[in-house]
Amino acid sequence: MSEYPRVILAPQRDVSVRRRHPWLFSGAIKRVEGAPKPGALVAVHSFEGTFLAWGHYSAASQIRARLFAWDKRDAPEMAEFWRGRLERAIAARQPLLANGDTTACRLVNAESDGIPGLVVDRYDDVIVVQYLSAGVDARRELFNELLVELLHPATLYERSDVDVREKERLAPRAGLLYGEEPPDIVEIVENGLRFGVDVRRGHKTGFYLDQRDNRTLLRAAVTPLNAPTVLNVFAYTGGFAVYALAGGAAGVTNVDTSAEALRVGRANLACNGFVEANVEDIEGDAFTVLRELQTQKRRYDVVILDPPKFAFTQGDVKRAARGYKDINMQALQLLTSGGLLFTFSCSGAISADLFQKIVFGAALDVKRDVQIIGRMTQSSDHPVALTFPEGEYLKGLVCRVVR
Ligand code: SAH
């Protein structure tokens, strides 16, 4: 072990490491021995000199090391170790993919799957990978090989073109890693419904896989209603719209700033047979469009609010809270009595508790009586390790407007 650089903690700064939190912040470190390169394997020791964990070093980031093994006997520089971690994560998703009703999901969810910084998503036989930390970036060749060996994909494609890499002083990267260039639109099935995914240019790795379980919940909520009208705000490529129509909605209004997303959404409706469906697309800013719909006295039985991240840091929380409150006020005013609001926040900095308070404030201001009838989080293929509560970012409420 002596051949590996060591990170020695400051006195009494070992609690979080002993609790197996995967992030070691710079402030907890007393000194570093052996000049580790970006992404290098380091052995973390307490001030007293006890071995605590293995981690990957990143001098550029406030998260100075990402920890992933707490047993000294592990040999975390071996391909065997990482193959084991990947196999475990992939196997956990097999039940989801087993019956062919769903061909896309997250296979590896970074810290929560014991591989800090690595995201792997499956879109049928196209695998999309994100290397988000110095540790996995330094081992990209190894991970590429292991993923090809374990998954036999037609395509392995990289979408590490995300801002978080800057914090690790890594440049954005995207492109083909193995196999054939992906088709312009990769066809996937999710709970028996068809979607086209643009893995080159789409958001995240192409699709909001984290909303799958919530889309299922929406369909189940719509089905017993009597042909409800649905307003799908921040629609992207119409995930919720397709599920709403599959559940028997009479019509859907999609709102999004992206004409391209709405266009793909149209195609998604068509390939599910909803060609004649009563669907309206409004390209525009939700903050304005919701007000216009209110002016027109439009009403809906179900409203979905799935905005992009409003808060990136703690410093953004106040401004973000105003944004969330605003759209929730508008949505509540557009709902019929007995109507349902599916409202989300994907900002990690906004806690579930705060989010509920924001929706409460919105209901109070627009004088509507509202009940919570369901709570939502990210889908099961985006697990949250108990040691890593930061892994939970998506929260949502299903609300019923009493009157
Ligand atoms: N509900 C979608 C995901 C939504 S992602 C799904 O299940 O797939 C957020 C979407 O909001 C993106 O498509 C983005 O284009 C859109 N968007 C961002 N800011 C917006 C704004 N101010 N008004 C309307 N749409 C916006």
Short mmCIF file of C-alpha atoms and ligand atoms in Angstrom, two decimals:
data_model
loop_
_atom_site.label_atom_id
_atom_site.label_comp_id
_atom_site.label_asym_id
_atom_site.label_seq_id
_atom_site.Cartn_x
_atom_site.Cartn_y
_atom_site.Cartn_z
CA MET A 1 0.00 0.00 0.00
CA SER A 2 2.92 2.27 0.66
CA GLU A 3 3.35 2.79 -3.08
CA TYR A 4 0.15 4.84 -3.23
CA PRO A 5 0.06 8.51 -2.26
CA ARG A 6 -1.57 9.17 1.09
CA VAL A 7 -4.09 11.73 2.18
CA ILE A 8 -3.83 12.42 5.91
CA LEU A 9 -6.87 13.93 7.56
CA ALA A 10 -6.79 16.80 10.03
CA PRO A 11 -7.42 15.84 13.69
CA GLN A 12 -11.04 14.78 14.30
CA ARG A 13 -12.01 15.15 10.67
CA ASP A 14 -12.55 11.42 10.14
CA VAL A 15 -16.26 11.15 11.03
CA SER A 16 -17.69 11.58 7.55
CA VAL A 17 -15.12 9.19 6.05
CA ARG A 18 -15.92 6.56 8.70
CA ARG A 19 -19.60 7.00 7.86
CA ARG A 20 -18.64 6.14 4.31
CA HIS A 21 -19.60 9.43 2.75
CA PRO A 22 -17.95 9.36 -0.69
CA TRP A 23 -16.86 13.01 -0.76
CA LEU A 24 -13.73 14.17 1.04
CA PHE A 25 -13.58 17.96 1.11
CA SER A 26 -10.31 19.88 1.06
CA GLY A 27 -10.97 21.40 4.51
CA ALA A 28 -10.75 17.98 6.19
CA ILE A 29 -7.25 17.31 4.89
CA LYS A 30 -4.08 17.95 6.92
CA ARG A 31 -1.55 16.96 4.29
CA VAL A 32 -1.00 14.94 1.15
CA GLU A 33 2.03 12.70 0.81
CA GLY A 34 3.40 11.64 -2.55
CA ALA A 35 2.17 14.24 -5.09
CA PRO A 36 -0.84 12.39 -6.58
CA LYS A 37 -1.72 13.20 -10.20
CA PRO A 38 -5.31 14.11 -11.16
CA GLY A 39 -7.46 11.05 -10.62
CA ALA A 40 -4.71 9.07 -8.88
CA LEU A 41 -5.57 6.35 -6.39
CA VAL A 42 -4.91 7.59 -2.86
CA ALA A 43 -5.10 5.91 0.55
CA VAL A 44 -6.93 8.07 3.08
CA HIS A 45 -5.59 7.88 6.63
CA SER A 46 -6.78 9.41 9.88
CA PHE A 47 -4.58 11.94 11.65
CA GLU A 48 -3.49 9.09 13.91
CA GLY A 49 -2.41 7.06 10.88
CA THR A 50 -5.21 4.49 10.57
CA PHE A 51 -6.18 3.46 7.03
CA LEU A 52 -9.76 4.61 6.36
CA ALA A 53 -10.56 4.46 2.67
CA TRP A 54 -9.46 4.36 -0.95
CA GLY A 55 -10.23 7.31 -3.12
CA HIS A 56 -9.49 9.11 -6.36
CA TYR A 57 -7.66 12.38 -5.96
CA SER A 58 -8.61 15.65 -7.62
CA ALA A 59 -6.39 18.60 -6.71
CA ALA A 60 -8.55 21.06 -8.68
CA SER A 61 -11.83 20.36 -6.92
CA GLN A 62 -13.17 21.25 -3.48
CA ILE A 63 -14.11 17.57 -3.38
CA ARG A 64 -10.44 16.68 -3.07
CA ALA A 65 -11.02 12.94 -3.19
CA ARG A 66 -13.95 10.70 -4.09
CA LEU A 67 -13.99 7.62 -1.89
CA PHE A 68 -15.30 4.26 -2.98
CA ALA A 69 -13.75 1.47 -0.86
CA TRP A 70 -13.29 1.22 2.86
CA ASP A 71 -11.55 -2.16 3.05
CA LYS A 72 -7.77 -1.99 2.97
CA ARG A 73 -7.59 -5.41 1.28
CA ASP A 74 -9.52 -4.23 -1.75
CA ALA A 75 -7.27 -3.80 -4.73
CA PRO A 76 -9.03 -0.90 -6.36
CA GLU A 77 -6.47 -0.40 -9.09
CA MET A 78 -7.32 -3.72 -10.67
CA ALA A 79 -9.73 -4.15 -13.60
CA GLU A 80 -11.31 -6.93 -11.56
CA PHE A 81 -12.42 -4.49 -8.88
CA TRP A 82 -14.17 -2.16 -11.30
CA ARG A 83 -15.62 -5.04 -13.31
CA GLY A 84 -17.23 -6.22 -10.06
CA ARG A 85 -18.73 -2.81 -9.35
CA LEU A 86 -20.06 -2.49 -12.89
CA GLU A 87 -21.51 -6.01 -12.86
CA ARG A 88 -23.30 -5.32 -9.60
CA ALA A 89 -24.85 -2.09 -10.88
CA ILE A 90 -25.85 -3.59 -14.23
CA ALA A 91 -27.35 -6.69 -12.59
CA ALA A 92 -29.50 -4.51 -10.32
CA ARG A 93 -31.23 -3.08 -13.44
CA GLN A 94 -31.94 -6.40 -15.09
CA PRO A 95 -35.44 -6.82 -13.60
CA LEU A 96 -36.37 -3.46 -15.13
CA LEU A 97 -35.23 -4.55 -18.59
CA ALA A 98 -36.19 -8.21 -18.35
CA ASN A 99 -39.52 -8.33 -20.19
CA GLY A 100 -38.60 -6.01 -23.08
CA ASP A 101 -41.31 -3.49 -22.16
CA THR A 102 -38.55 -1.08 -21.24
CA THR A 103 -35.28 -0.87 -23.19
CA ALA A 104 -33.75 2.25 -21.66
CA CYS A 105 -32.56 2.98 -18.16
CA ARG A 106 -29.65 4.19 -16.10
CA LEU A 107 -27.19 1.35 -15.54
CA VAL A 108 -24.66 3.10 -13.33
CA ASN A 109 -25.54 5.99 -11.04
CA ALA A 110 -22.12 7.25 -9.98
CA GLU A 111 -21.48 7.59 -6.23
CA SER A 112 -24.66 5.72 -5.33
CA ASP A 113 -23.43 2.67 -7.27
CA GLY A 114 -19.95 2.85 -5.77
CA ILE A 115 -18.32 4.35 -8.88
CA PRO A 116 -17.98 8.09 -8.17
CA GLY A 117 -18.31 10.27 -11.25
CA LEU A 118 -19.47 7.54 -13.66
CA VAL A 119 -22.90 7.64 -15.27
CA VAL A 120 -23.91 4.96 -17.76
CA ASP A 121 -27.27 4.98 -19.51
CA ARG A 122 -28.69 2.35 -21.83
CA TYR A 123 -30.82 3.32 -24.82
CA ASP A 124 -31.52 -0.04 -26.40
CA ASP A 125 -28.16 -1.15 -27.86
CA VAL A 126 -26.63 2.32 -27.57
CA ILE A 127 -24.75 2.94 -24.33
CA VAL A 128 -24.09 6.54 -23.30
CA VAL A 129 -21.42 7.29 -20.74
CA GLN A 130 -20.48 10.38 -18.74
CA TYR A 131 -17.06 10.69 -17.09
CA LEU A 132 -17.70 13.38 -14.51
CA SER A 133 -14.71 13.17 -12.17
CA ALA A 134 -10.93 13.11 -12.52
CA GLY A 135 -10.87 9.57 -11.10
CA VAL A 136 -13.03 7.92 -13.75
CA ASP A 137 -11.72 10.21 -16.47
CA ALA A 138 -8.18 8.99 -15.79
CA ARG A 139 -9.43 5.40 -16.19
CA ARG A 140 -11.64 6.02 -19.22
CA GLU A 141 -9.91 3.41 -21.39
CA LEU A 142 -10.44 0.75 -18.72
CA PHE A 143 -14.10 1.65 -18.24
CA ASN A 144 -14.69 1.79 -22.00
CA GLU A 145 -13.25 -1.71 -22.35
CA LEU A 146 -15.20 -3.09 -19.41
CA LEU A 147 -18.47 -1.61 -20.66
CA VAL A 148 -17.96 -3.12 -24.11
CA GLU A 149 -17.06 -6.48 -22.54
CA LEU A 150 -20.07 -6.53 -20.21
CA LEU A 151 -22.74 -4.94 -22.41
CA HIS A 152 -21.75 -5.80 -26.02
CA PRO A 153 -23.28 -2.55 -27.28
CA ALA A 154 -23.64 -1.55 -30.93
CA THR A 155 -22.44 1.89 -29.86
CA LEU A 156 -20.61 3.35 -26.88
CA TYR A 157 -21.04 7.11 -26.95
CA GLU A 158 -19.69 9.79 -24.62
CA ARG A 159 -21.69 12.78 -23.38
CA SER A 160 -19.29 14.31 -20.88
CA ASP A 161 -20.18 17.76 -22.26
CA VAL A 162 -21.40 19.06 -18.91
CA ASP A 163 -20.43 21.95 -16.65
CA VAL A 164 -19.55 19.85 -13.59
CA ARG A 165 -16.39 18.67 -15.32
CA GLU A 166 -15.01 22.20 -15.05
CA LYS A 167 -14.84 21.80 -11.28
CA GLU A 168 -12.47 18.88 -11.84
CA ARG A 169 -10.61 20.96 -14.44
CA LEU A 170 -11.70 18.61 -17.20
CA ALA A 171 -12.72 19.93 -20.62
CA PRO A 172 -16.10 18.91 -22.05
CA ARG A 173 -15.95 15.79 -24.21
CA ALA A 174 -18.46 14.06 -26.43
CA GLY A 175 -18.34 11.58 -29.27
CA LEU A 176 -18.10 8.00 -30.36
CA LEU A 177 -15.99 5.70 -28.14
CA TYR A 178 -16.74 2.33 -29.73
CA GLY A 179 -18.83 0.72 -32.48
CA GLU A 180 -21.07 2.44 -34.98
CA GLU A 181 -22.07 6.09 -34.95
CA PRO A 182 -25.46 6.23 -33.22
CA PRO A 183 -28.50 6.85 -35.44
CA ASP A 184 -29.84 10.43 -35.39
CA ILE A 185 -32.72 9.12 -33.33
CA VAL A 186 -32.34 6.01 -31.18
CA GLU A 187 -35.65 4.21 -30.73
CA ILE A 188 -36.44 3.05 -27.22
CA VAL A 189 -39.41 1.50 -25.46
CA GLU A 190 -40.46 2.60 -22.00
CA ASN A 191 -43.30 0.75 -20.28
CA GLY A 192 -44.54 -0.31 -23.70
CA LEU A 193 -44.48 3.22 -25.13
CA ARG A 194 -42.10 4.31 -27.89
CA PHE A 195 -39.73 7.25 -27.81
CA GLY A 196 -37.02 8.63 -30.05
CA VAL A 197 -33.86 9.77 -28.30
CA ASP A 198 -31.19 12.06 -29.69
CA VAL A 199 -28.15 10.87 -27.78
CA ARG A 200 -25.83 13.36 -29.53
CA ARG A 201 -27.71 16.54 -28.79
CA GLY A 202 -30.47 15.68 -26.33
CA HIS A 203 -30.51 16.88 -22.72
CA LYS A 204 -28.57 14.86 -20.16
CA THR A 205 -27.65 11.71 -22.09
CA GLY A 206 -30.69 12.18 -24.35
CA PHE A 207 -33.79 11.50 -22.25
CA TYR A 208 -35.14 12.15 -18.74
CA LEU A 209 -34.87 8.57 -17.58
CA ASP A 210 -35.22 9.77 -13.98
CA GLN A 211 -38.90 10.59 -14.58
CA ARG A 212 -39.92 7.12 -15.79
CA ASP A 213 -41.65 6.05 -12.56
CA ASN A 214 -43.38 9.42 -12.30
CA ARG A 215 -44.63 9.20 -15.87
CA THR A 216 -46.08 5.80 -14.92
CA LEU A 217 -47.74 7.40 -11.93
CA LEU A 218 -49.22 10.11 -14.14
CA ARG A 219 -50.68 7.53 -16.51
CA ALA A 220 -52.21 5.67 -13.56
CA ALA A 221 -53.69 8.92 -12.21
CA VAL A 222 -55.13 9.94 -15.58
CA THR A 223 -56.72 6.57 -16.41
CA PRO A 224 -59.63 6.69 -13.92
CA LEU A 225 -60.44 10.32 -14.78
CA ASN A 226 -63.04 11.07 -17.39
CA ALA A 227 -60.95 12.06 -20.43
CA PRO A 228 -59.13 14.90 -18.68
CA THR A 229 -57.38 17.80 -20.35
CA VAL A 230 -53.66 17.99 -19.59
CA LEU A 231 -51.21 20.89 -19.55
CA ASN A 232 -47.61 19.65 -19.81
CA VAL A 233 -45.28 22.51 -18.92
CA PHE A 234 -41.54 22.12 -19.63
CA ALA A 235 -42.56 19.30 -21.93
CA TYR A 236 -39.19 18.54 -23.56
CA THR A 237 -39.86 15.61 -25.96
CA GLY A 238 -43.31 14.94 -24.58
CA GLY A 239 -42.64 12.09 -22.17
CA PHE A 240 -45.53 13.00 -19.91
CA ALA A 241 -47.73 13.82 -22.91
CA VAL A 242 -47.41 10.33 -24.38
CA TYR A 243 -48.21 8.72 -21.02
CA ALA A 244 -51.18 11.06 -20.49
CA LEU A 245 -52.68 10.11 -23.85
CA ALA A 246 -51.96 6.44 -23.17
CA GLY A 247 -53.93 6.90 -19.95
CA GLY A 248 -56.92 8.31 -21.84
CA ALA A 249 -56.43 12.07 -21.73
CA ALA A 250 -58.75 13.99 -24.05
CA GLY A 251 -56.01 16.37 -25.07
CA VAL A 252 -52.59 17.69 -24.14
CA THR A 253 -51.07 21.16 -24.35
CA ASN A 254 -47.27 21.08 -24.34
CA VAL A 255 -45.23 24.15 -23.42
CA ASP A 256 -41.48 24.41 -23.99
CA THR A 257 -38.97 27.00 -25.17
CA SER A 258 -37.33 24.47 -27.46
CA ALA A 259 -38.94 24.06 -30.88
CA GLU A 260 -36.66 21.10 -31.54
CA ALA A 261 -37.82 19.29 -28.36
CA LEU A 262 -41.45 19.90 -29.32
CA ARG A 263 -40.76 18.57 -32.80
CA VAL A 264 -39.31 15.33 -31.41
CA GLY A 265 -42.31 15.24 -29.07
CA ARG A 266 -44.65 15.29 -32.10
CA ALA A 267 -42.79 12.33 -33.57
CA ASN A 268 -43.07 10.52 -30.23
CA LEU A 269 -46.83 10.95 -30.27
CA ALA A 270 -47.03 9.70 -33.84
CA CYS A 271 -45.01 6.54 -33.21
CA ASN A 272 -47.39 5.66 -30.38
CA GLY A 273 -50.37 6.00 -32.71
CA PHE A 274 -51.60 9.33 -31.37
CA VAL A 275 -51.68 11.00 -34.79
CA GLU A 276 -55.21 12.27 -34.55
CA ALA A 277 -54.81 13.22 -30.90
CA ASN A 278 -55.88 16.61 -29.68
CA VAL A 279 -52.42 18.02 -29.03
CA GLU A 280 -51.33 21.63 -28.99
CA ASP A 281 -47.69 22.72 -28.79
CA ILE A 282 -46.85 26.16 -27.47
CA GLU A 283 -43.27 27.24 -28.06
CA GLY A 284 -42.48 29.85 -25.44
CA ASP A 285 -41.36 30.81 -21.96
CA ALA A 286 -43.51 29.07 -19.36
CA PHE A 287 -43.54 32.16 -17.12
CA THR A 288 -45.26 34.11 -19.92
CA VAL A 289 -47.31 31.31 -21.48
CA LEU A 290 -48.95 30.34 -18.17
CA ARG A 291 -50.09 33.95 -17.73
CA GLU A 292 -51.46 34.04 -21.26
CA LEU A 293 -53.42 30.86 -20.67
CA GLN A 294 -54.82 32.44 -17.53
CA THR A 295 -55.85 35.55 -19.48
CA GLN A 296 -57.61 33.29 -21.97
CA LYS A 297 -59.40 31.65 -19.02
CA ARG A 298 -58.18 28.23 -20.10
CA ARG A 299 -58.65 25.42 -17.56
CA TYR A 300 -57.06 21.99 -17.24
CA ASP A 301 -57.80 18.86 -15.21
CA VAL A 302 -54.14 17.92 -14.88
CA VAL A 303 -51.07 20.15 -14.93
CA ILE A 304 -47.45 18.93 -14.98
CA LEU A 305 -44.63 21.29 -14.01
CA ASP A 306 -41.22 19.76 -14.66
CA PRO A 307 -38.87 22.75 -14.91
CA PRO A 308 -35.11 22.62 -15.43
CA LYS A 309 -32.84 23.13 -12.45
CA PHE A 310 -33.48 26.62 -11.03
CA ALA A 311 -30.92 26.43 -8.18
CA PHE A 312 -27.34 25.39 -8.92
CA THR A 313 -25.89 26.39 -5.55
CA GLN A 314 -27.13 27.37 -2.08
CA GLY A 315 -26.74 30.98 -3.19
CA ASP A 316 -29.42 30.48 -5.85
CA VAL A 317 -32.05 29.10 -3.48
CA LYS A 318 -33.95 32.34 -2.81
CA ARG A 319 -34.25 33.30 -6.45
CA ALA A 320 -35.11 29.74 -7.41
CA ALA A 321 -37.81 29.58 -4.73
CA ARG A 322 -39.45 32.65 -6.26
CA GLY A 323 -39.42 30.95 -9.66
CA TYR A 324 -40.94 27.73 -8.33
CA LYS A 325 -43.58 29.67 -6.43
CA ASP A 326 -44.50 31.68 -9.49
CA ILE A 327 -45.09 28.73 -11.81
CA ASN A 328 -46.95 26.81 -9.11
CA MET A 329 -49.24 29.78 -8.50
CA GLN A 330 -49.98 30.01 -12.22
CA ALA A 331 -50.55 26.26 -12.50
CA LEU A 332 -52.90 26.13 -9.51
CA GLN A 333 -55.01 28.92 -11.03
CA LEU A 334 -55.33 27.00 -14.29
CA LEU A 335 -56.59 23.83 -12.59
CA THR A 336 -60.24 22.81 -12.34
CA SER A 337 -61.66 21.91 -8.93
CA GLY A 338 -60.64 18.33 -8.26
CA GLY A 339 -57.75 18.76 -10.70
CA LEU A 340 -54.29 17.29 -10.21
CA LEU A 341 -50.94 19.05 -10.13
CA PHE A 342 -47.76 17.05 -10.71
CA THR A 343 -45.08 19.49 -9.63
CA PHE A 344 -41.33 18.85 -9.56
CA SER A 345 -38.00 20.34 -8.61
CA CYS A 346 -34.75 18.76 -9.74
CA SER A 347 -32.59 21.27 -7.82
CA GLY A 348 -30.52 19.40 -5.26
CA ALA A 349 -30.20 22.64 -3.28
CA ILE A 350 -33.99 22.77 -2.75
CA SER A 351 -34.94 20.20 -0.10
CA ALA A 352 -38.21 18.26 -0.26
CA ASP A 353 -39.30 20.15 2.84
CA LEU A 354 -38.59 23.55 1.31
CA PHE A 355 -40.28 22.54 -1.92
CA GLN A 356 -43.45 21.61 -0.04
CA LYS A 357 -43.35 25.01 1.71
CA ILE A 358 -43.02 26.76 -1.64
CA VAL A 359 -46.06 24.94 -3.06
CA PHE A 360 -47.94 25.72 0.16
CA GLY A 361 -47.10 29.42 -0.24
CA ALA A 362 -48.31 29.32 -3.84
CA ALA A 363 -51.64 27.72 -2.89
CA LEU A 364 -52.18 30.21 -0.09
CA ASP A 365 -51.54 33.20 -2.35
CA VAL A 366 -53.95 32.05 -5.05
CA LYS A 367 -56.52 30.99 -2.42
CA ARG A 368 -56.90 27.38 -3.40
CA ASP A 369 -57.34 24.41 -1.05
CA VAL A 370 -54.78 21.83 -1.95
CA GLN A 371 -53.98 18.34 -0.67
CA ILE A 372 -50.86 16.28 -1.19
CA ILE A 373 -51.90 12.85 -2.45
CA GLY A 374 -48.50 11.57 -3.51
CA ARG A 375 -44.79 12.18 -3.22
CA MET A 376 -42.35 11.49 -6.00
CA THR A 377 -38.62 11.08 -6.39
CA GLN A 378 -36.22 9.90 -9.07
CA SER A 379 -36.85 6.50 -10.66
CA SER A 380 -35.52 3.32 -9.11
CA ASP A 381 -32.62 3.03 -11.56
CA HIS A 382 -31.30 6.30 -10.05
CA PRO A 383 -30.79 4.91 -6.53
CA VAL A 384 -29.54 6.97 -3.59
CA ALA A 385 -26.91 5.29 -1.41
CA LEU A 386 -27.84 5.80 2.25
CA THR A 387 -24.30 7.03 2.79
CA PHE A 388 -24.85 9.69 0.12
CA PRO A 389 -28.08 11.66 0.65
CA GLU A 390 -26.79 14.28 -1.82
CA GLY A 391 -27.60 11.71 -4.51
CA GLU A 392 -31.28 12.56 -4.14
CA TYR A 393 -32.12 15.57 -6.29
CA LEU A 394 -35.54 15.05 -7.85
CA LYS A 395 -38.60 15.69 -5.74
CA GLY A 396 -42.20 16.04 -6.70
CA LEU A 397 -45.67 16.35 -5.23
CA VAL A 398 -48.94 15.08 -6.59
CA CYS A 399 -51.48 17.62 -5.39
CA ARG A 400 -55.26 17.67 -5.64
CA VAL A 401 -57.02 20.99 -5.81
CA VAL A 402 -60.02 20.58 -3.53
CA ARG A 403 -61.62 23.82 -4.66
N1 SAH B 1 -40.76 16.67 -18.56
C1 SAH B 1 -39.68 16.34 -19.47
C2 SAH B 1 -38.35 16.94 -19.04
C3 SAH B 1 -38.33 18.43 -18.85
S1 SAH B 1 -36.73 19.13 -18.90
C4 SAH B 1 -39.60 14.84 -19.65
O1 SAH B 1 -40.20 14.08 -18.87
O2 SAH B 1 -38.92 14.39 -20.57
C5 SAH B 1 -37.02 20.83 -18.87
C6 SAH B 1 -37.51 21.43 -20.17
O3 SAH B 1 -37.82 22.78 -19.91
C7 SAH B 1 -36.52 21.46 -21.34
O4 SAH B 1 -37.11 20.84 -22.45
C8 SAH B 1 -36.30 22.95 -21.64
O5 SAH B 1 -36.24 23.21 -23.04
C9 SAH B 1 -37.52 23.57 -21.07
N2 SAH B 1 -37.42 24.95 -20.59
C10 SAH B 1 -36.39 25.54 -19.94
N3 SAH B 1 -36.72 26.79 -19.54
C11 SAH B 1 -37.99 26.99 -19.97
C12 SAH B 1 -38.91 28.08 -19.86
N4 SAH B 1 -38.57 29.19 -19.23
N5 SAH B 1 -40.12 27.94 -20.39
C13 SAH B 1 -40.49 26.78 -21.01
N6 SAH B 1 -39.66 25.74 -21.14
C14 SAH B 1 -38.43 25.83 -20.63
#
